[in-house]
Short mmCIF file of C-alpha atoms and ligand atoms in Angstrom, two decimals:
data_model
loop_
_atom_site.label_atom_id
_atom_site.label_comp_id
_atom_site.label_asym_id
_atom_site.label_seq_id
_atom_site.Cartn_x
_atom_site.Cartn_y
_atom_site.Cartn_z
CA UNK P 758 82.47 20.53 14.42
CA UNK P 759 84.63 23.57 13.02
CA UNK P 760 87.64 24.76 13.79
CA UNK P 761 89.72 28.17 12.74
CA UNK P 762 92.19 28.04 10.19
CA UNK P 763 95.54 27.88 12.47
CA UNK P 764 94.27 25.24 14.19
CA UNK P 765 96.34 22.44 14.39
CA UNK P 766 96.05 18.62 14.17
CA UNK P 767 98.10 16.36 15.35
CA UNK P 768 99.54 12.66 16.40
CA UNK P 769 101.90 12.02 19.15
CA UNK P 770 104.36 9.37 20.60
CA UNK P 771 107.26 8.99 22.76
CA UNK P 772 110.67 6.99 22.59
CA UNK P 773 110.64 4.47 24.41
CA UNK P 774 107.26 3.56 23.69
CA UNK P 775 108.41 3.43 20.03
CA UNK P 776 112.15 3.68 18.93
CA UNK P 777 113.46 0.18 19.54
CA UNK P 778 117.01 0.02 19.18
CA UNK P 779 117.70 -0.12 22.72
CA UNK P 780 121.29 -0.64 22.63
CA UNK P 781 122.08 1.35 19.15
CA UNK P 782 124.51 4.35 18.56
CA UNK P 783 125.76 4.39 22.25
CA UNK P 784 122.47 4.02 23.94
CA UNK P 785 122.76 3.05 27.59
CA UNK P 786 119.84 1.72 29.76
CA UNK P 787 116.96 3.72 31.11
CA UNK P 788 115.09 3.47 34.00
CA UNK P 789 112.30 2.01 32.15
CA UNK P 790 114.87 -1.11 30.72
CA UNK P 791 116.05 -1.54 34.31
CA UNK P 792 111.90 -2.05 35.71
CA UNK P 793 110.88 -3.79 32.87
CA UNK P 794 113.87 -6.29 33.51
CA UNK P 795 112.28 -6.41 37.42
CA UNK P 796 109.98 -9.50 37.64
CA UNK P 797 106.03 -8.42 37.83
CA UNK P 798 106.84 -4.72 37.20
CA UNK P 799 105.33 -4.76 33.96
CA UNK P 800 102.98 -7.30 31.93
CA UNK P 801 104.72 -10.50 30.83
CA UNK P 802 108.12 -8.52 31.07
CA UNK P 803 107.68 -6.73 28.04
CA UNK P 804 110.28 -4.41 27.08
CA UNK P 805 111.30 -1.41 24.71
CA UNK P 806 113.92 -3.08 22.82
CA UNK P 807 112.57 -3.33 19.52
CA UNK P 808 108.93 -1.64 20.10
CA UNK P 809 107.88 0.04 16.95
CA UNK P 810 111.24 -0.50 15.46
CA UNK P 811 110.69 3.18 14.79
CA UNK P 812 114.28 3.46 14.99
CA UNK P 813 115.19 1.97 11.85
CA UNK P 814 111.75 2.59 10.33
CA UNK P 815 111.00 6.19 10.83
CA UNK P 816 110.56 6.99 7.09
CA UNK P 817 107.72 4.51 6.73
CA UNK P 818 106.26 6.25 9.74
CA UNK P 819 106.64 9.45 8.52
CA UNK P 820 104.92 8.68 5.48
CA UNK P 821 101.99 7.31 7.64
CA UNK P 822 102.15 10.74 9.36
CA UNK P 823 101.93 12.44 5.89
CA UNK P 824 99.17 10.44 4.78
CA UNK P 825 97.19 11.33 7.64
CA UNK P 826 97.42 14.82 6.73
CA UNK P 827 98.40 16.32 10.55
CA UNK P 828 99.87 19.50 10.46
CA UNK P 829 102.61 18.28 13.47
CA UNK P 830 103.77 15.51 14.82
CA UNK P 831 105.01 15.34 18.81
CA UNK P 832 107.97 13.02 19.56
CA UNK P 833 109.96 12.50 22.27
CA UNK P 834 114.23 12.28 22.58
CA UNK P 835 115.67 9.79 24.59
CA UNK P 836 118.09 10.78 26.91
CA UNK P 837 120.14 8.09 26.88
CA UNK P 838 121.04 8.28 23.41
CA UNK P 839 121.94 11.79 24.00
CA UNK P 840 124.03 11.90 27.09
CA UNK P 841 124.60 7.56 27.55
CA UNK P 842 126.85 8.66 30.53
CA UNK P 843 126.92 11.75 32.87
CA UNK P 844 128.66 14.19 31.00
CA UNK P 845 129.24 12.44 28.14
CA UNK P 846 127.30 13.96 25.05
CA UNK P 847 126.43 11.87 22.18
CA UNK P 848 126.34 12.89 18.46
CA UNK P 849 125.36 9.72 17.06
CA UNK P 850 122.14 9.72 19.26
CA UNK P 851 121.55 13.41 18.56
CA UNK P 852 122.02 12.55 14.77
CA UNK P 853 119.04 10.52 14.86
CA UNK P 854 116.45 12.86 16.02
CA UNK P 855 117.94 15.56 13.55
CA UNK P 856 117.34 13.17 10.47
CA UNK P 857 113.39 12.80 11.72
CA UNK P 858 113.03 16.70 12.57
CA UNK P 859 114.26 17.76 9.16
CA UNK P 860 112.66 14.59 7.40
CA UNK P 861 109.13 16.06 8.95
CA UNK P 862 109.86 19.68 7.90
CA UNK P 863 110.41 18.13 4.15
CA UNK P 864 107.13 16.78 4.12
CA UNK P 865 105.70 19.99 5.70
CA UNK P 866 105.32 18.27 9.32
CA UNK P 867 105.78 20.42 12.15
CA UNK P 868 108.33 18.81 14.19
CA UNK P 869 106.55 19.16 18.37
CA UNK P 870 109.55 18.40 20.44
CA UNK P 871 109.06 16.62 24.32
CA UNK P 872 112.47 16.31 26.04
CA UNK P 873 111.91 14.55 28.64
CA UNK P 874 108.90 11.83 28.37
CA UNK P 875 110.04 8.98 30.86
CA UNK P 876 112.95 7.95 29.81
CA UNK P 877 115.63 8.64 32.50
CA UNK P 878 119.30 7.35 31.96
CA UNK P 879 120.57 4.66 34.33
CA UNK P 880 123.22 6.94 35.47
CA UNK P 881 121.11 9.33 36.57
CA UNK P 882 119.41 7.43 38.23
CA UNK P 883 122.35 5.36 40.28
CA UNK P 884 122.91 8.74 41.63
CA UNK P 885 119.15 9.72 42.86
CA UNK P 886 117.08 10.20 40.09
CA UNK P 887 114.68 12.95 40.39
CA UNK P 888 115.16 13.19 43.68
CA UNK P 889 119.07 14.35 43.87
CA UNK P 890 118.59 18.44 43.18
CA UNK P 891 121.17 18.05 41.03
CA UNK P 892 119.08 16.20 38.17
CA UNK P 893 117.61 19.99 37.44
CA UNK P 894 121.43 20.04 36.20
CA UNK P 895 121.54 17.12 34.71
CA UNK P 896 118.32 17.95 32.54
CA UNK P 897 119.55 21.41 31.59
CA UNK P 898 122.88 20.37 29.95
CA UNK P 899 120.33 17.83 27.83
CA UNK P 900 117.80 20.44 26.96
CA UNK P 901 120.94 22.45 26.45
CA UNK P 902 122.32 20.12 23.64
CA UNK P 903 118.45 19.60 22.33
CA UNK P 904 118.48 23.46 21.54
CA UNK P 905 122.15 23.58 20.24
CA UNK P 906 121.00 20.90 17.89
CA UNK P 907 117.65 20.61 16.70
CA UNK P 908 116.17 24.30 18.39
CA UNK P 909 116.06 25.36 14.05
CA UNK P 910 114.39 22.39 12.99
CA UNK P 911 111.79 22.38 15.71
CA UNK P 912 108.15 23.86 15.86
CA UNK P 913 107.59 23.80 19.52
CA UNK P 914 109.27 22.69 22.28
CA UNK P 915 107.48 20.92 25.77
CA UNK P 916 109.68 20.62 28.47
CA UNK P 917 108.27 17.70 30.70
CA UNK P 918 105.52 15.17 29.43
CA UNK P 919 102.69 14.73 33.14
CA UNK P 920 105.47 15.27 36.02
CA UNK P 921 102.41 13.74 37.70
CA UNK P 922 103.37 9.83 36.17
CA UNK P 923 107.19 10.70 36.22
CA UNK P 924 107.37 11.73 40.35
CA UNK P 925 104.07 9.91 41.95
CA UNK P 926 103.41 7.00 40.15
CA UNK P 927 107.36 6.69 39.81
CA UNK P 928 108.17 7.49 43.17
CA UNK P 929 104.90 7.40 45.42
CA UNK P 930 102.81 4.92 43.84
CA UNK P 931 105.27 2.43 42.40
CA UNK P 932 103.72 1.56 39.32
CA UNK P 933 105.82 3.62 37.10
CA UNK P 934 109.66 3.49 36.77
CA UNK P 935 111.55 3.20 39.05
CA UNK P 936 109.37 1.73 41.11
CA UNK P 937 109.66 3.31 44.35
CA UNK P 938 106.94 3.87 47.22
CA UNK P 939 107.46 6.98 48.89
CA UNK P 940 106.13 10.29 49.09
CA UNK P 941 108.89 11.78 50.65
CA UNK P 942 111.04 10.83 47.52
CA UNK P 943 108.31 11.79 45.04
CA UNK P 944 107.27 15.33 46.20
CA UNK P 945 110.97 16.20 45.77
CA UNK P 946 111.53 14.37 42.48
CA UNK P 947 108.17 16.26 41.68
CA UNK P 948 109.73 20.03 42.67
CA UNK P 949 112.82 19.06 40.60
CA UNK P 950 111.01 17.53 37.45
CA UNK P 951 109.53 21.29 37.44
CA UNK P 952 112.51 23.26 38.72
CA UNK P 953 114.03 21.86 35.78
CA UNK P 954 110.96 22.58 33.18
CA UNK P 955 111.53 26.19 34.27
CA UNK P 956 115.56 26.32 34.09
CA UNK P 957 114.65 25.25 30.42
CA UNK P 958 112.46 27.86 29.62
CA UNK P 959 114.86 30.63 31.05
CA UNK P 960 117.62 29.34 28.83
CA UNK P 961 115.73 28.76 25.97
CA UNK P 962 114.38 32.40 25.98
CA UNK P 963 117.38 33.99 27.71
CA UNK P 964 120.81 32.73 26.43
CA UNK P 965 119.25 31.43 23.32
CA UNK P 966 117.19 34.19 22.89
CA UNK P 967 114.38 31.24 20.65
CA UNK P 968 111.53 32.38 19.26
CA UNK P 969 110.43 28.86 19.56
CA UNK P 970 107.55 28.05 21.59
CA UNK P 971 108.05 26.35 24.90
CA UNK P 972 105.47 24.78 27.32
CA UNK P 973 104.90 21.76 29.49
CA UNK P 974 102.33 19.16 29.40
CA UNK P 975 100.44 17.83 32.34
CA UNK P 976 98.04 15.45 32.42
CA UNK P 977 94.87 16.52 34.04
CA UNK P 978 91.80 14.92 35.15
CA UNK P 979 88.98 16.68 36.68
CA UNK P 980 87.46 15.31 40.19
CA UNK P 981 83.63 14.40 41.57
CA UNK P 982 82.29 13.82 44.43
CA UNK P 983 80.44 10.54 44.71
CA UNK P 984 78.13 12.57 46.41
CA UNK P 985 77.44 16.01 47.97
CA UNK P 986 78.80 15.37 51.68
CA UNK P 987 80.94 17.16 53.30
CA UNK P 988 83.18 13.96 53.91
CA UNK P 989 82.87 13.35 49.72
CA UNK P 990 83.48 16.70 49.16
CA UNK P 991 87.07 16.63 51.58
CA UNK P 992 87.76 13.39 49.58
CA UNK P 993 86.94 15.63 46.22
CA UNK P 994 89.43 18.16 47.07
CA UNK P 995 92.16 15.59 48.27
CA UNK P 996 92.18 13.79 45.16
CA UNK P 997 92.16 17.05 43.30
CA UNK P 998 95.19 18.08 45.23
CA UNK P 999 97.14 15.20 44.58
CA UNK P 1000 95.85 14.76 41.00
CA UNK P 1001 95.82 18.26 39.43
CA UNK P 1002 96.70 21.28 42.10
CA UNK P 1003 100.01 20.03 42.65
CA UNK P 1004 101.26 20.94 39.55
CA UNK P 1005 98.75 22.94 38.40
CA UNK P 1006 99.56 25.72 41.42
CA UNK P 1007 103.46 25.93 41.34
CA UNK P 1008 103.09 26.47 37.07
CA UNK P 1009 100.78 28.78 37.14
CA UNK P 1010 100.70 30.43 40.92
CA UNK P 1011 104.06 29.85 41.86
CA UNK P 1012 102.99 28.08 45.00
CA UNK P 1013 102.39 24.63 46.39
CA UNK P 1014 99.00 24.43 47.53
CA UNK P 1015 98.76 24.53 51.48
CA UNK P 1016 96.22 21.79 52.37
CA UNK P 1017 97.76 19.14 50.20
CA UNK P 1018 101.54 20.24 51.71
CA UNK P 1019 99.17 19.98 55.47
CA UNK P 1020 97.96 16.39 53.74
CA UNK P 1021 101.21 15.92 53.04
CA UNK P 1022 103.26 16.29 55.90
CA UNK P 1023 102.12 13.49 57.92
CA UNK P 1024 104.68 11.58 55.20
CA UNK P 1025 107.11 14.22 54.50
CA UNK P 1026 108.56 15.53 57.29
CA UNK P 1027 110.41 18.82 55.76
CA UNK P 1028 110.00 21.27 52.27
CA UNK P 1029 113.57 21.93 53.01
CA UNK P 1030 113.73 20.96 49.29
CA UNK P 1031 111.98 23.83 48.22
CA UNK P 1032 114.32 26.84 48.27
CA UNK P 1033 114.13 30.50 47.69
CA UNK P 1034 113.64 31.72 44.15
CA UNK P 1035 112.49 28.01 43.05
CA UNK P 1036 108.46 28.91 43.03
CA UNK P 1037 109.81 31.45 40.75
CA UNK P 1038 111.31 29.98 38.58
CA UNK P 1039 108.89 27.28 38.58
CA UNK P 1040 106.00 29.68 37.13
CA UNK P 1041 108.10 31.42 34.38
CA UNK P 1042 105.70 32.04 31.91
CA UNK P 1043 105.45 30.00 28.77
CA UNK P 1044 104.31 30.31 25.14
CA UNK P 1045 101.58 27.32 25.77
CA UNK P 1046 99.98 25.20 27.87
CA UNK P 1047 99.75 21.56 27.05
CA UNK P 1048 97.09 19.08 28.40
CA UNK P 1049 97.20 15.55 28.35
CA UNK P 1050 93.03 14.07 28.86
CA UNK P 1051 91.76 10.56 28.74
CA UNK P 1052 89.16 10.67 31.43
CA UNK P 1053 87.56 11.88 34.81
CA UNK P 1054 87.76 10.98 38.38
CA UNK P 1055 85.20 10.28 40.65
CA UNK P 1056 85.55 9.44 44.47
CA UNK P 1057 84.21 8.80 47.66
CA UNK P 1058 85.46 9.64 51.12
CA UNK P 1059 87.70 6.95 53.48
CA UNK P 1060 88.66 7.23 56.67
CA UNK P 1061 91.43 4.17 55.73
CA UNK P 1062 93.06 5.83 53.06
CA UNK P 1063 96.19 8.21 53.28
CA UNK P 1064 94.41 11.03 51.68
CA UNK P 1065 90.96 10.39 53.28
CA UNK P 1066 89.47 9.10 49.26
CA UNK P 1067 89.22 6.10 47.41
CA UNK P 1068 87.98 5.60 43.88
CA UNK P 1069 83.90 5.28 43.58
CA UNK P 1070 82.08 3.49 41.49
CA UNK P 1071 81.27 5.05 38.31
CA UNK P 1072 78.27 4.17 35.89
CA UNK P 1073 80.00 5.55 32.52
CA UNK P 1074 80.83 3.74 29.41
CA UNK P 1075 84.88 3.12 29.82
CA UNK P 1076 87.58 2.41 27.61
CA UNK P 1077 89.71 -0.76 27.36
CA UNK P 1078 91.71 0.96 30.25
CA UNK P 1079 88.48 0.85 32.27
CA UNK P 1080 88.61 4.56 32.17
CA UNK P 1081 85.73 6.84 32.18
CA UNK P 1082 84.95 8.56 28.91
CA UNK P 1083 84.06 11.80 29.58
CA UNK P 1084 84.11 14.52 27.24
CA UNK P 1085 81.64 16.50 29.21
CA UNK P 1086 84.19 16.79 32.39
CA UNK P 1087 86.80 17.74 29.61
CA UNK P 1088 85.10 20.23 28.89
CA UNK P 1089 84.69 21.43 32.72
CA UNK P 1090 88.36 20.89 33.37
CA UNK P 1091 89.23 23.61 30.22
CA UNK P 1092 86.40 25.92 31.60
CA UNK P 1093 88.06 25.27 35.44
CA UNK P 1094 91.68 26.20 33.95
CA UNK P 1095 90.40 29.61 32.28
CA UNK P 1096 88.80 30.89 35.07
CA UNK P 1097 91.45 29.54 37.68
CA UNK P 1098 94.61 29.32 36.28
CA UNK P 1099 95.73 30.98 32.74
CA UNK P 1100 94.71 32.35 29.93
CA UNK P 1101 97.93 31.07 27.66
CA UNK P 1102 97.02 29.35 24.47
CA UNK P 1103 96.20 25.32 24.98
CA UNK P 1104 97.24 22.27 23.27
CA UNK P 1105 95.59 18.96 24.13
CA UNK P 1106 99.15 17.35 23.39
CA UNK P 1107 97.55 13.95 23.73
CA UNK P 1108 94.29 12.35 23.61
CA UNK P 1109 93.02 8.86 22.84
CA UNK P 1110 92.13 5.44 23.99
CA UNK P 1111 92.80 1.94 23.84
CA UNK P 1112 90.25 -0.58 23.08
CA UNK P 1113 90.63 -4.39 22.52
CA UNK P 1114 91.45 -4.35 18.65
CA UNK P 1115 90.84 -7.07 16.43
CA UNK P 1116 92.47 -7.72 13.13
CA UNK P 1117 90.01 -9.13 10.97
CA UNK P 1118 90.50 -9.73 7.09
CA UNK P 1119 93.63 -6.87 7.13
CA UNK P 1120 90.87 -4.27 8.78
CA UNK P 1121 90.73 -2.81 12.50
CA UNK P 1122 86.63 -1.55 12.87
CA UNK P 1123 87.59 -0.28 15.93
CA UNK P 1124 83.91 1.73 15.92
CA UNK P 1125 84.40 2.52 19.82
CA UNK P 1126 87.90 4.31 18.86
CA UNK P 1127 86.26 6.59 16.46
CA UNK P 1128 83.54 7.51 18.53
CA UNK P 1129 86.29 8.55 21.68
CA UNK P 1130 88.20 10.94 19.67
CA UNK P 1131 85.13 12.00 18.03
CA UNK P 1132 83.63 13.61 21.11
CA UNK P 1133 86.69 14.84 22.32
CA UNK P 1134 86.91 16.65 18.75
CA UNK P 1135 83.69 18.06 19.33
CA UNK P 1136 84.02 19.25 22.84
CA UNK P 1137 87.42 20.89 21.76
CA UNK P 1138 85.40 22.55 18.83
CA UNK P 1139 82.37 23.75 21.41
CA UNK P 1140 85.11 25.10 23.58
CA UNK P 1141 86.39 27.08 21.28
CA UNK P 1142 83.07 28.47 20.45
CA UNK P 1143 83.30 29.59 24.02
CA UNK P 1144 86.41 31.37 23.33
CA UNK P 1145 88.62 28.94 25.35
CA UNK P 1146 91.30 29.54 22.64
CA UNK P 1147 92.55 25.64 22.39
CA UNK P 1148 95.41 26.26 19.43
CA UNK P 1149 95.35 22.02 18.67
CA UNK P 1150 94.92 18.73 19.22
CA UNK P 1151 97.18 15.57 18.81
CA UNK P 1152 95.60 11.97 19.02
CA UNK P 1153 97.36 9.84 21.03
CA UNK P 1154 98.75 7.73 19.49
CA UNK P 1155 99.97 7.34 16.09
CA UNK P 1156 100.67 3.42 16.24
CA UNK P 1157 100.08 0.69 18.81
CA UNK P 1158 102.91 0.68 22.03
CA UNK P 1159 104.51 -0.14 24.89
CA UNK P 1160 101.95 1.21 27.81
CA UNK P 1161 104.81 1.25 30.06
CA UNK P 1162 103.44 -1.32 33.16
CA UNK P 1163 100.55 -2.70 30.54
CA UNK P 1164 103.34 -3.62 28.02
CA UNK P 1165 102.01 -4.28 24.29
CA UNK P 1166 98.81 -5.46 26.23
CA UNK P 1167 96.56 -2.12 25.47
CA UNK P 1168 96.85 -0.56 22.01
CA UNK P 1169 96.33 3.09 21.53
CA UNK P 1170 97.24 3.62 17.98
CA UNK P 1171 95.11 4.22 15.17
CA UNK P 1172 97.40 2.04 12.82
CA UNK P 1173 97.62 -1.06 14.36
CA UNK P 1174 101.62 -2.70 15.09
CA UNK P 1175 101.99 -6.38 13.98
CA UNK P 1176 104.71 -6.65 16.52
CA UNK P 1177 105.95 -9.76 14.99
CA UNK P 1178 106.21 -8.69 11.29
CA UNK P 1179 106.55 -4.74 12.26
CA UNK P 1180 103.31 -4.75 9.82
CA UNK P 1181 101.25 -0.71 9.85
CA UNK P 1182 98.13 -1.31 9.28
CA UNK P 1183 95.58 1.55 9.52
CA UNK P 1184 92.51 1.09 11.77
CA UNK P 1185 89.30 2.72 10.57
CA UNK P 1186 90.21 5.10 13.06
CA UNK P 1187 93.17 6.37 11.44
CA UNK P 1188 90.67 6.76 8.52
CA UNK P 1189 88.23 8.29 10.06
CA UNK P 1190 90.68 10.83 11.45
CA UNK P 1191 92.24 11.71 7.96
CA UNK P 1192 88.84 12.18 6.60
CA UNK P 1193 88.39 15.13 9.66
CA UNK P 1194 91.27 16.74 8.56
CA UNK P 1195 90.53 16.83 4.97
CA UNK P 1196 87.75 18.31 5.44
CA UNK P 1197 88.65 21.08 7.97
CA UNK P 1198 91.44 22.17 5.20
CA UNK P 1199 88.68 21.87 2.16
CA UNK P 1200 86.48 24.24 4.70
CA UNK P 1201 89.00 26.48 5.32
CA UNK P 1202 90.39 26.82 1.63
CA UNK P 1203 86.25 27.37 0.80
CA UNK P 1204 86.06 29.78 3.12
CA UNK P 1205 89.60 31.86 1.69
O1 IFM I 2726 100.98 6.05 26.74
C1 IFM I 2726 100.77 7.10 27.62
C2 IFM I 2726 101.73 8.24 27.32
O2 IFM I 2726 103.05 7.83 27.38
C3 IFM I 2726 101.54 9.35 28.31
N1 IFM I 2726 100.16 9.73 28.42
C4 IFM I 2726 99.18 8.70 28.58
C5 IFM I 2726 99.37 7.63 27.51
C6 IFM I 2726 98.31 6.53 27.67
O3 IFM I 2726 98.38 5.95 28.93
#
């Protein structure tokens, strides 16, 4: 595999999934304490309080990240530590993520900024959540303070981390904080998620007049038919729709796309939500697109389900998820977005999987691991030979996590988390992945 010389690599994370610290410096709850608090919401009730303890060990991690040899690292900043009540801004939360941005730029990391990955404050969410229009408010005074504050130290900037798991499995499918089951909630939590990633970029680039880059990420999985009927193919496009077009076609088209709001509207009884100018703003044009892919869909047609599909049965190896690996349909899904939707630069901002680790003798062989991000390396590398003009790629993650409803129960990292003595320890996949980049930068300086 080869890549060019600005190409970066990368490792990525989020807060609450890490940081710890839960009631610290004037943190207040988020959503996420309040579900994982809610019996059977998440596996054995796990919680973010201490996580990673990245908190109070973020110099240890960074010098993990710096012996990897990545050229950027993505994190994510907690609300809550930033604004702990509405209106109320927060220094001493701010002050953290300033130490860690400038801390990365010292050791020649390129700080990759996500403002909003999950973490909603309790207040916000006592008054509506994503669904009160005035949360596009509420997230602009944060990603106001963000670029008051770090907007210098920072590489790149990504608005919203997969609106898709913040509004429908948050507020349609109820698996995500906070829980809720309806898609009249979630389709306008969705519109302001993204009425909000817009506001952002028009203040970043107007008032503040940044240079910076500024994207969002979604996370995208392409769709197949179980077979070629026309009843498989409805339940193709269906799941596509609710998957991928309804965020892919306000971002890039500046329109919701009519047979899913048809679909849709035997549940939600009005757009009313949707007002003039929003589409607009919606599909301001970025600096990047960033795509989150861990594996494919495939589905069959049913008459019994909402949206006329159900999951089929799929013959592929699968991670510890149980989620197809498909590097192939990645490489369809890029291919799909270039000819459909835009031709701004791409980031995979996250890729990875989780496999059931074992610790054996202070070593994780986790073989399967290596193999994953292996042919998702490759597929980003024949891509590229295709001219689809993918800019990097960040492994998800950089340590073992809270996966949110799974709780510490799947491990994504490639340095395995003791989680009782906060022990790093590096699987050979973390090995394996320094060893790529070493050699990319040896090819490149051969090449100079
Ligand atoms: O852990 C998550 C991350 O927070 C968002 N993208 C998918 C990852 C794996 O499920």
């Amino acid at each position: 595999m080869q890549f060019n010389k600005d190409f970066v690599f990368g490792t990525a994370t989020s807060s609450y999934q890490i940081e710890g610290a839960h009631a610290e410096d004037g943190r207040t709850p988020s959503i996420w304490d309040m579900f994982c608090d809610t019996d059977g919401k998440v596996f054995e009730k796990h919680n973010g309080d201490v996580a990673c303890d990245h908190y109070h060990r973020y110099e240890e991690d960074i010098a993990h990240i710096k012996k990897l040899g990545v050229d950027t690292y993505r994190f994510s900043i907690a609300w809550p530590r930033i604004f702990p009540a509405k209106g109320e801004y927060n220094p001493a939360g701010m002050a953290f993520y300033k130490k860690l941005a400038l801390r990365l730029r010292e050791e020649g990391i390129k700080p990759a900024v996500t403002i909003y990955h999950w973490d909603l404050p309790m207040w916000a969410h006592e008054e509506g959540g994503w669904v009160n229009r005035e949360s596009v408010d509420w997230f602009l005074d944060f990603a106001r303070v963000c670029f008051e504050e770090l907007d210098e130290v920072v590489d790149s900037w990504i608005t919203h981390n997969e609106p898709w798991c913040a509004g429908f499995l948050g507020y349609h499918l109820g698996q995500h904080a906070p829980g809720h089951t309806d898609l009249n909630e979630a389709v306008r939590a969705v519109h302001h998620i993204l009425l909000s990633h817009g506001k952002a970029v028009e203040l970043l680039k107007g008032e503040f007049a940044s240079s910076t880059p500024i994207g969002i990420t979604l996370n995208l999985s392409p769709v197949y038919a179980k077979t070629d009927s026309a009843n498989d193919q409805i339940a193709r496009n269906n799941s596509d729709g609710y998957s991928n077009r309804w965020f892919l076609d306000p971002v890039f088209k500046g329109q919701y796309p009519v047979d899913m709001m048809n679909l849709f509207s035997k549940y939600v009884h009005s757009f009313d939500f949707i007002h003039a100018g929003d589409l607009e703003t919606i599909s301001t044009k970025c600096d990047f697109f960033g795509i989150n892919f861990y594996s494919r869909g495939i589905v069959e047609f049913s008459a019994a389900s909402d949206f006329l599909y159900k999951g089929a049965y799929s013959d592929y190896d699968k991670t510890g998820m149980g989620w197809d690996i498909a590097p192939n349909e990645f490489k369809d899904l890029i291919r799909r977005l270039r000819a459909e939707y835009t031709d701004l630069p791409i980031y995979i901002t996250e890729n990875g999987a989780a496999f059931d680790d074992v610790l054996e003798d202070g070593r994780v062989h986790d073989q399967n691991r290596i193999d994953y991000v292996n042919m998702h390396l490759q597929a980003v590398s024949d891509l590229n030979e295709e001219g689809m003009n993918i800019q990097g790629y960040y492994l998800w993650s950089l340590l073992d996590n809270f996966e949110w409803s799974f709780g510490y129960d799947k491990r994504f990292g490639i340095i395995y988390i003791d989680f009782d003595s906060q022990e790093r320890i590096w699987k050979d996949s973390a090995y394996f992945y320094a060893d790529v980049i070493s050699k990319h930068k040896k090819a490149i300086e051969q090449q100079a």
